[in-house]
Amino acid sequence: MVTSQQKQLRRPLQPKDGTAGIERPKGLVDALPENPEPLLALAAGHVVSARQFDRDTLIQLFRLAAQFESTPALMHLPLTGKILISAFYEPSTRTRLSFESAWHRLGGAIMSITDAKSTGMAKGESLADIAEMFNNYGDVIVLRSSEGHAVYDMLDGLRIPIVNAGNGIDEHPTQAMADLYTLAKWRPELFQGEVAPEQRIRIGIIGVPSRMRTVRSLLLLLGCFPEAIREVVLISNEKENFDAGQREELERAGLSLRVATQLDPELPDLDVVYINAIAWVGDSFESLGAGLHLTRNSPLKEGAVILHPLARGGELATDLDDTPHNWYFAQARGAVFIRMALLTSIVRRISAVMDTPEQ
Ligand code: CP
């Protein structure tokens, strides 16, 4: 007799989200004209904040990411001989593994720190001194820390680029790039310049911009594409959602922002629903947004896509995983390719993968 477990093992493996093929990234490559200049300008620079990025640079990163995603095996391994220092002083599933997967796919080698207690930090060593050591051991650093100031403390002493992989409640710029890369594959026309009023999208963000680094960085990057966005609806049951000046900065960038406290009445009009519940509060993570959750029975618009930076909590029911609304798994998968594009640009190797003269 064949048990249900045996049946499960015999079933061919399928991507759950149905968006993991190469057609969409190929379509994005075709939709966006190539221009290496903005990527050349990223060479040897730090990546700390989403504020460092503009429209043209993001579009070229999306295009290069889509090239990587639609090319199963790279002809060139542009980072051969380069070393990544992957320093994660706070737990991570996606960010660390997708950065490391990106670097491996580009041919580089990796040194990985997954616990601050295994380094001199346990003996009180300063981040400035650790930065000085990193200069000698690797070519790029990717840093995740629960301390907002950590990446800034290292900057002065660094002679190699550092990429912020999440610093406390401050920012997570490469997560926001992965979020927008997902939207670019979903609707390339939103990133091609003028967008007709009827094509503009309404984005719902369930989260707290002042306390969630993913939301803070996402809003900053959305501010690079106001022509594609009819409205951003922030759905939150917190009293204070923005830091001083945060909302004004986004409105100056051209975003139309509205705050709502109820989720279900908004859902039928939202084209994109971004949801996150994890925030750093004091010295630990806390789940915010009690009562704001999505399930298969939520009144989602037909064709709406759900994004979530993950890790998932009770706010996102697993019964949505096998619906067409699930773009959160594609979002996590695409993070590898957007990070490949960014790392290749920082390490001055885009000439190896784009049609551009040697630098
Ligand atoms: N999206 C994200 O930052 O996930 P991890 O905490 O697992 O890296």
Tab-separated table of C-alpha atoms and ligand atoms in Angstrom:
chain	number	residue	atom	x	y	z
A	1	MET	CA	0.000	0.000	0.000
A	2	VAL	CA	1.298	3.458	-0.926
A	3	THR	CA	1.145	5.876	2.009
A	4	SER	CA	0.315	9.581	1.593
A	5	GLN	CA	3.939	10.367	2.547
A	6	GLN	CA	5.212	8.134	-0.291
A	7	LYS	CA	2.768	9.815	-2.694
A	8	GLN	CA	4.151	13.193	-1.640
A	9	LEU	CA	7.708	12.032	-2.372
A	10	ARG	CA	6.710	10.837	-5.851
A	11	ARG	CA	5.062	14.134	-6.822
A	12	PRO	CA	7.225	16.209	-9.243
A	13	LEU	CA	8.576	19.394	-7.605
A	14	GLN	CA	6.729	22.532	-8.729
A	15	PRO	CA	7.250	26.163	-7.750
A	16	LYS	CA	4.302	27.032	-5.497
A	17	ASP	CA	3.859	30.603	-6.696
A	18	GLY	CA	3.721	29.788	-10.400
A	19	THR	CA	5.887	32.830	-11.243
A	20	ALA	CA	9.323	31.253	-11.103
A	21	GLY	CA	9.747	30.708	-14.859
A	22	ILE	CA	12.063	32.726	-17.091
A	23	GLU	CA	9.330	34.322	-19.236
A	24	ARG	CA	8.697	37.233	-16.909
A	25	PRO	CA	12.366	38.209	-16.428
A	26	LYS	CA	12.879	37.820	-20.182
A	27	GLY	CA	9.911	40.115	-20.771
A	28	LEU	CA	11.408	42.678	-18.398
A	29	VAL	CA	14.770	42.608	-20.196
A	30	ASP	CA	12.937	43.307	-23.464
A	31	ALA	CA	10.846	46.090	-21.908
A	32	LEU	CA	13.724	48.135	-20.461
A	33	PRO	CA	16.472	49.672	-22.614
A	34	GLU	CA	20.039	48.940	-21.478
A	35	ASN	CA	22.174	51.784	-20.146
A	36	PRO	CA	25.277	50.787	-18.172
A	37	GLU	CA	26.107	54.317	-16.936
A	38	PRO	CA	24.056	54.319	-13.685
A	39	LEU	CA	25.492	50.931	-12.709
A	40	LEU	CA	29.057	52.050	-13.400
A	41	ALA	CA	28.449	54.871	-10.916
A	42	LEU	CA	27.802	52.286	-8.160
A	43	ALA	CA	31.352	50.909	-8.419
A	44	ALA	CA	33.237	50.667	-5.121
A	45	GLY	CA	30.480	52.548	-3.255
A	46	HIS	CA	28.693	51.714	0.000
A	47	VAL	CA	24.973	50.844	0.008
A	48	VAL	CA	23.463	52.086	3.246
A	49	SER	CA	20.150	53.743	2.408
A	50	ALA	CA	17.429	53.540	-0.225
A	51	ARG	CA	17.907	57.319	-0.500
A	52	GLN	CA	21.107	56.690	-2.489
A	53	PHE	CA	19.133	55.298	-5.438
A	54	ASP	CA	17.312	57.009	-8.261
A	55	ARG	CA	14.931	55.879	-10.945
A	56	ASP	CA	17.508	55.237	-13.674
A	57	THR	CA	19.798	53.216	-11.404
A	58	LEU	CA	16.929	51.065	-10.143
A	59	ILE	CA	15.687	50.381	-13.662
A	60	GLN	CA	19.144	49.226	-14.755
A	61	LEU	CA	19.444	47.047	-11.631
A	62	PHE	CA	16.062	45.468	-12.445
A	63	ARG	CA	17.160	44.868	-16.023
A	64	LEU	CA	20.459	43.279	-15.036
A	65	ALA	CA	18.701	41.190	-12.364
A	66	ALA	CA	16.249	39.976	-15.004
A	67	GLN	CA	19.182	39.080	-17.277
A	68	PHE	CA	20.661	36.997	-14.471
A	69	GLU	CA	17.291	35.400	-13.655
A	70	SER	CA	16.628	34.407	-17.244
A	71	THR	CA	20.116	32.935	-17.732
A	72	PRO	CA	20.239	29.578	-15.921
A	73	ALA	CA	24.054	29.252	-16.133
A	74	LEU	CA	26.300	32.283	-16.463
A	75	MET	CA	28.882	32.290	-19.262
A	76	HIS	CA	31.193	34.425	-17.128
A	77	LEU	CA	31.740	34.248	-13.385
A	78	PRO	CA	32.480	37.931	-12.844
A	79	LEU	CA	33.374	37.701	-9.135
A	80	THR	CA	35.886	34.858	-9.377
A	81	GLY	CA	38.682	35.548	-6.898
A	82	LYS	CA	36.639	38.051	-4.871
A	83	ILE	CA	35.734	37.474	-1.214
A	84	LEU	CA	32.471	38.463	0.491
A	85	ILE	CA	32.391	38.986	4.257
A	86	SER	CA	28.847	38.072	5.222
A	87	ALA	CA	28.449	39.474	8.769
A	88	PHE	CA	25.049	38.745	10.275
A	89	TYR	CA	24.832	39.828	13.902
A	90	GLU	CA	21.055	39.211	13.921
A	91	PRO	CA	19.093	36.162	12.693
A	92	SER	CA	18.236	35.965	8.998
A	93	THR	CA	16.960	33.308	6.621
A	94	ARG	CA	16.443	35.118	3.322
A	95	THR	CA	18.841	38.018	3.337
A	96	ARG	CA	21.965	36.102	4.307
A	97	LEU	CA	21.247	33.086	2.143
A	98	SER	CA	20.191	35.120	-0.903
A	99	PHE	CA	23.277	37.358	-0.664
A	100	GLU	CA	25.470	34.276	-0.314
A	101	SER	CA	23.654	32.472	-3.116
A	102	ALA	CA	24.122	35.567	-5.306
A	103	TRP	CA	27.833	35.739	-4.563
A	104	HIS	CA	28.328	31.979	-5.144
A	105	ARG	CA	26.458	32.186	-8.465
A	106	LEU	CA	28.816	34.989	-9.512
A	107	GLY	CA	31.843	32.815	-8.760
A	108	GLY	CA	33.088	34.482	-5.546
A	109	ALA	CA	34.166	33.006	-2.196
A	110	ILE	CA	32.496	33.756	1.148
A	111	MET	CA	33.459	34.162	4.797
A	112	SER	CA	30.354	34.112	6.955
A	113	ILE	CA	29.739	35.328	10.508
A	114	THR	CA	26.393	34.165	11.847
A	115	ASP	CA	26.830	34.969	15.516
A	116	ALA	CA	28.428	38.069	17.067
A	117	LYS	CA	29.485	35.902	20.032
A	118	SER	CA	31.922	34.049	17.773
A	119	THR	CA	33.817	37.311	17.072
A	120	GLY	CA	35.747	39.871	19.111
A	121	MET	CA	32.440	41.647	19.797
A	122	ALA	CA	31.956	39.154	22.606
A	123	LYS	CA	35.137	40.633	24.173
A	124	GLY	CA	34.012	44.214	23.650
A	125	GLU	CA	35.848	44.896	20.377
A	126	SER	CA	34.563	48.048	18.672
A	127	LEU	CA	32.878	48.024	15.286
A	128	ALA	CA	35.513	50.520	14.087
A	129	ASP	CA	38.289	48.015	14.872
A	130	ILE	CA	36.345	45.192	13.259
A	131	ALA	CA	35.945	47.376	10.155
A	132	GLU	CA	39.722	47.851	9.995
A	133	MET	CA	40.174	44.058	10.045
A	134	PHE	CA	37.490	43.519	7.396
A	135	ASN	CA	39.487	45.803	5.058
A	136	ASN	CA	42.256	43.209	5.020
A	137	TYR	CA	40.193	40.074	4.655
A	138	GLY	CA	37.593	40.659	1.973
A	139	ASP	CA	36.378	42.741	-0.969
A	140	VAL	CA	32.790	43.543	0.104
A	141	ILE	CA	30.943	43.359	3.442
A	142	VAL	CA	27.253	42.620	3.882
A	143	LEU	CA	26.164	43.629	7.387
A	144	ARG	CA	22.970	42.812	9.324
A	145	SER	CA	22.680	44.272	12.809
A	146	SER	CA	19.896	45.046	15.248
A	147	GLU	CA	21.662	48.336	15.984
A	148	GLY	CA	20.704	51.194	13.672
A	149	HIS	CA	24.077	52.851	14.177
A	150	ALA	CA	26.238	49.766	13.446
A	151	VAL	CA	26.669	50.289	9.708
A	152	TYR	CA	27.385	53.993	10.246
A	153	ASP	CA	29.993	53.196	12.949
A	154	MET	CA	31.927	51.140	10.411
A	155	LEU	CA	31.853	53.580	7.496
A	156	ASP	CA	34.732	55.841	8.534
A	157	GLY	CA	37.261	53.031	8.820
A	158	LEU	CA	36.261	51.088	5.714
A	159	ARG	CA	38.287	50.941	2.496
A	160	ILE	CA	36.001	48.284	0.982
A	161	PRO	CA	32.271	48.660	0.215
A	162	ILE	CA	29.650	47.727	2.785
A	163	VAL	CA	26.039	46.798	2.015
A	164	ASN	CA	23.389	47.363	4.679
A	165	ALA	CA	21.395	44.138	5.025
A	166	GLY	CA	19.092	45.589	7.691
A	167	ASN	CA	20.080	47.889	10.567
A	168	GLY	CA	17.601	47.927	13.427
A	169	ILE	CA	14.454	49.869	12.564
A	170	ASP	CA	16.340	52.103	10.151
A	171	GLU	CA	16.585	50.593	6.661
A	172	HIS	CA	16.747	47.460	4.531
A	173	PRO	CA	17.475	48.916	1.080
A	174	THR	CA	18.172	45.693	-0.794
A	175	GLN	CA	14.899	44.176	0.444
A	176	ALA	CA	13.077	47.157	-1.047
A	177	MET	CA	14.948	46.586	-4.326
A	178	ALA	CA	13.710	42.983	-4.291
A	179	ASP	CA	10.156	44.253	-3.647
A	180	LEU	CA	10.234	46.624	-6.624
A	181	TYR	CA	11.974	44.069	-8.845
A	182	THR	CA	8.982	41.781	-8.193
A	183	LEU	CA	6.591	44.544	-9.260
A	184	ALA	CA	8.694	45.213	-12.365
A	185	LYS	CA	8.284	41.576	-13.456
A	186	TRP	CA	4.565	41.694	-12.652
A	187	ARG	CA	3.852	44.912	-14.589
A	188	PRO	CA	6.931	46.095	-16.640
A	189	GLU	CA	4.904	48.970	-18.132
A	190	LEU	CA	4.904	50.692	-14.732
A	191	PHE	CA	8.652	51.195	-15.069
A	192	GLN	CA	8.848	52.408	-18.659
A	193	GLY	CA	8.227	56.121	-18.158
A	194	GLU	CA	4.836	57.757	-18.519
A	195	VAL	CA	2.004	55.633	-17.165
A	196	ALA	CA	-1.580	56.316	-18.286
A	197	PRO	CA	-3.818	57.354	-15.337
A	198	GLU	CA	-5.995	54.234	-15.669
A	199	GLN	CA	-2.907	51.987	-15.474
A	200	ARG	CA	-1.561	53.485	-12.243
A	201	ILE	CA	-1.709	51.197	-9.248
A	202	ARG	CA	-2.984	51.563	-5.702
A	203	ILE	CA	-0.637	49.990	-3.171
A	204	GLY	CA	-1.712	49.039	0.338
A	205	ILE	CA	1.044	48.765	2.914
A	206	ILE	CA	0.151	47.032	6.159
A	207	GLY	CA	2.933	48.113	8.450
A	208	VAL	CA	4.468	50.956	10.429
A	209	PRO	CA	7.005	53.072	8.490
A	210	SER	CA	8.689	54.519	11.572
A	211	ARG	CA	9.332	51.106	13.143
A	212	MET	CA	9.818	48.716	10.232
A	213	ARG	CA	13.008	48.999	8.205
A	214	THR	CA	11.497	47.151	5.245
A	215	VAL	CA	8.573	49.570	5.028
A	216	ARG	CA	10.793	52.636	5.460
A	217	SER	CA	13.073	51.586	2.573
A	218	LEU	CA	10.180	50.421	0.382
A	219	LEU	CA	8.418	53.791	0.644
A	220	LEU	CA	11.644	55.602	-0.253
A	221	LEU	CA	12.071	53.492	-3.400
A	222	LEU	CA	8.395	53.860	-4.348
A	223	GLY	CA	9.094	57.592	-4.227
A	224	CYS	CA	11.333	57.092	-7.295
A	225	PHE	CA	8.270	56.000	-9.336
A	226	PRO	CA	5.385	58.337	-8.397
A	227	GLU	CA	4.127	58.343	-11.996
A	228	ALA	CA	3.169	54.653	-11.632
A	229	ILE	CA	1.283	54.991	-8.354
A	230	ARG	CA	-2.229	56.342	-7.924
A	231	GLU	CA	-2.111	56.112	-4.144
A	232	VAL	CA	-0.271	54.459	-1.274
A	233	VAL	CA	-2.672	53.456	1.501
A	234	LEU	CA	-0.937	52.819	4.799
A	235	ILE	CA	-3.042	50.436	6.889
A	236	SER	CA	-2.130	50.477	10.542
A	237	ASN	CA	-3.763	50.533	13.931
A	238	GLU	CA	-0.859	52.381	15.592
A	239	LYS	CA	-1.353	55.965	16.821
A	240	GLU	CA	1.945	57.183	15.342
A	241	ASN	CA	3.096	55.742	12.035
A	242	PHE	CA	5.715	58.184	10.781
A	243	ASP	CA	8.886	59.709	12.175
A	244	ALA	CA	9.094	63.495	12.156
A	245	GLY	CA	9.442	64.590	8.517
A	246	GLN	CA	9.092	61.066	7.083
A	247	ARG	CA	5.651	61.507	5.538
A	248	GLU	CA	6.543	64.959	4.204
A	249	GLU	CA	9.668	63.577	2.493
A	250	LEU	CA	7.580	60.926	0.712
A	251	GLU	CA	4.937	63.450	-0.343
A	252	ARG	CA	7.664	65.746	-1.689
A	253	ALA	CA	8.834	62.797	-3.803
A	254	GLY	CA	5.357	62.752	-5.376
A	255	LEU	CA	3.610	59.942	-3.490
A	256	SER	CA	-0.034	60.380	-2.580
A	257	LEU	CA	-0.369	58.878	0.920
A	258	ARG	CA	-3.442	58.027	2.972
A	259	VAL	CA	-3.684	56.265	6.345
A	260	ALA	CA	-6.479	53.770	7.074
A	261	THR	CA	-7.131	51.642	10.147
A	262	GLN	CA	-9.378	48.940	8.644
A	263	LEU	CA	-8.034	46.410	6.143
A	264	ASP	CA	-11.052	44.705	4.563
A	265	PRO	CA	-12.781	47.869	3.266
A	266	GLU	CA	-9.543	48.805	1.416
A	267	LEU	CA	-8.728	45.412	-0.090
A	268	PRO	CA	-11.165	45.425	-3.059
A	269	ASP	CA	-9.400	48.533	-4.457
A	270	LEU	CA	-5.775	47.505	-3.909
A	271	ASP	CA	-3.645	46.219	-6.807
A	272	VAL	CA	-0.711	45.417	-4.522
A	273	VAL	CA	-0.958	44.426	-0.876
A	274	TYR	CA	2.327	44.583	0.995
A	275	ILE	CA	2.139	43.155	4.508
A	276	ASN	CA	4.676	42.966	7.301
A	277	ALA	CA	4.161	42.596	11.031
A	278	ILE	CA	7.646	42.351	12.527
A	279	ALA	CA	9.085	45.450	14.160
A	280	TRP	CA	12.058	45.975	16.411
A	281	VAL	CA	10.867	47.325	19.743
A	282	GLY	CA	13.414	48.050	22.475
A	283	ASP	CA	15.761	45.072	22.390
A	284	SER	CA	13.553	42.439	20.762
A	285	PHE	CA	11.241	41.826	17.843
A	286	GLU	CA	7.540	42.397	18.295
A	287	SER	CA	4.553	41.646	16.106
A	288	LEU	CA	2.478	44.745	15.290
A	289	GLY	CA	-0.822	45.064	13.450
A	290	ALA	CA	-3.078	42.915	15.646
A	291	GLY	CA	-6.291	42.181	13.724
A	292	LEU	CA	-4.793	43.055	10.330
A	293	HIS	CA	-4.361	39.774	8.525
A	294	LEU	CA	-4.902	38.228	5.111
A	295	THR	CA	-6.478	34.887	4.338
A	296	ARG	CA	-7.887	33.195	1.258
A	297	ASN	CA	-11.289	34.615	2.249
A	298	SER	CA	-10.101	38.237	2.403
A	299	PRO	CA	-11.886	40.453	-0.175
A	300	LEU	CA	-8.846	40.774	-2.454
A	301	LYS	CA	-9.228	42.373	-5.892
A	302	GLU	CA	-8.957	39.943	-8.801
A	303	GLY	CA	-5.386	40.029	-10.076
A	304	ALA	CA	-4.052	41.683	-6.904
A	305	VAL	CA	-0.609	40.567	-5.785
A	306	ILE	CA	0.520	40.101	-2.199
A	307	LEU	CA	4.082	40.915	-1.172
A	308	HIS	CA	5.630	40.106	2.205
A	309	PRO	CA	9.324	40.432	3.089
A	310	LEU	CA	8.906	37.392	5.381
A	311	ALA	CA	9.422	35.906	7.986
A	312	ARG	CA	5.718	35.139	8.094
A	313	GLY	CA	3.618	35.349	11.217
A	314	GLY	CA	-0.126	34.967	11.751
A	315	GLU	CA	-0.809	38.019	9.543
A	316	LEU	CA	-0.491	35.997	6.310
A	317	ALA	CA	-2.407	32.722	6.167
A	318	THR	CA	-0.745	29.783	4.451
A	319	ASP	CA	-4.003	29.097	2.580
A	320	LEU	CA	-2.995	31.971	0.245
A	321	ASP	CA	0.168	30.159	-0.820
A	322	ASP	CA	-1.442	28.274	-3.686
A	323	THR	CA	-3.470	31.222	-5.007
A	324	PRO	CA	-2.418	33.592	-7.828
A	325	HIS	CA	-2.159	36.355	-5.187
A	326	ASN	CA	1.031	34.765	-3.873
A	327	TRP	CA	3.913	36.804	-5.207
A	328	TYR	CA	5.785	36.701	-1.897
A	329	PHE	CA	7.642	33.527	-2.787
A	330	ALA	CA	8.653	35.032	-6.138
A	331	GLN	CA	9.760	38.132	-4.203
A	332	ALA	CA	12.069	36.012	-2.014
A	333	ARG	CA	13.416	34.167	-5.065
A	334	GLY	CA	14.047	37.386	-7.007
A	335	ALA	CA	16.127	38.740	-4.117
A	336	VAL	CA	18.993	36.521	-5.312
A	337	PHE	CA	19.052	38.126	-8.763
A	338	ILE	CA	18.676	41.747	-7.686
A	339	ARG	CA	21.532	41.163	-5.223
A	340	MET	CA	23.606	39.612	-8.037
A	341	ALA	CA	23.038	42.788	-10.065
A	342	LEU	CA	23.956	45.071	-7.184
A	343	LEU	CA	27.061	43.125	-6.134
A	344	THR	CA	28.336	42.896	-9.723
A	345	SER	CA	27.980	46.671	-10.016
A	346	ILE	CA	29.697	47.422	-6.714
A	347	VAL	CA	32.632	45.152	-7.509
A	348	ARG	CA	33.121	46.924	-10.874
A	349	ARG	CA	32.491	43.786	-12.905
A	350	ILE	CA	29.467	44.785	-14.948
A	351	SER	CA	31.711	44.970	-18.008
A	352	ALA	CA	31.935	41.163	-17.762
A	353	VAL	CA	28.160	40.729	-18.039
A	354	MET	CA	26.937	43.787	-19.985
A	355	ASP	CA	27.833	45.027	-23.396
A	356	THR	CA	30.068	47.816	-22.108
A	357	PRO	CA	33.804	48.634	-22.433
A	358	GLU	CA	36.270	47.482	-19.709
A	359	GLN	CA	36.597	49.998	-16.849
B	1	CP	N1	13.310	39.737	4.439
B	1	CP	C1	14.209	39.529	5.403
B	1	CP	O1	14.982	40.437	5.797
B	1	CP	O2	14.263	38.261	5.898
B	1	CP	P1	15.369	37.686	6.853
B	1	CP	O3	15.230	38.379	8.199
B	1	CP	O4	15.139	36.216	6.930
B	1	CP	O5	16.705	38.013	6.274
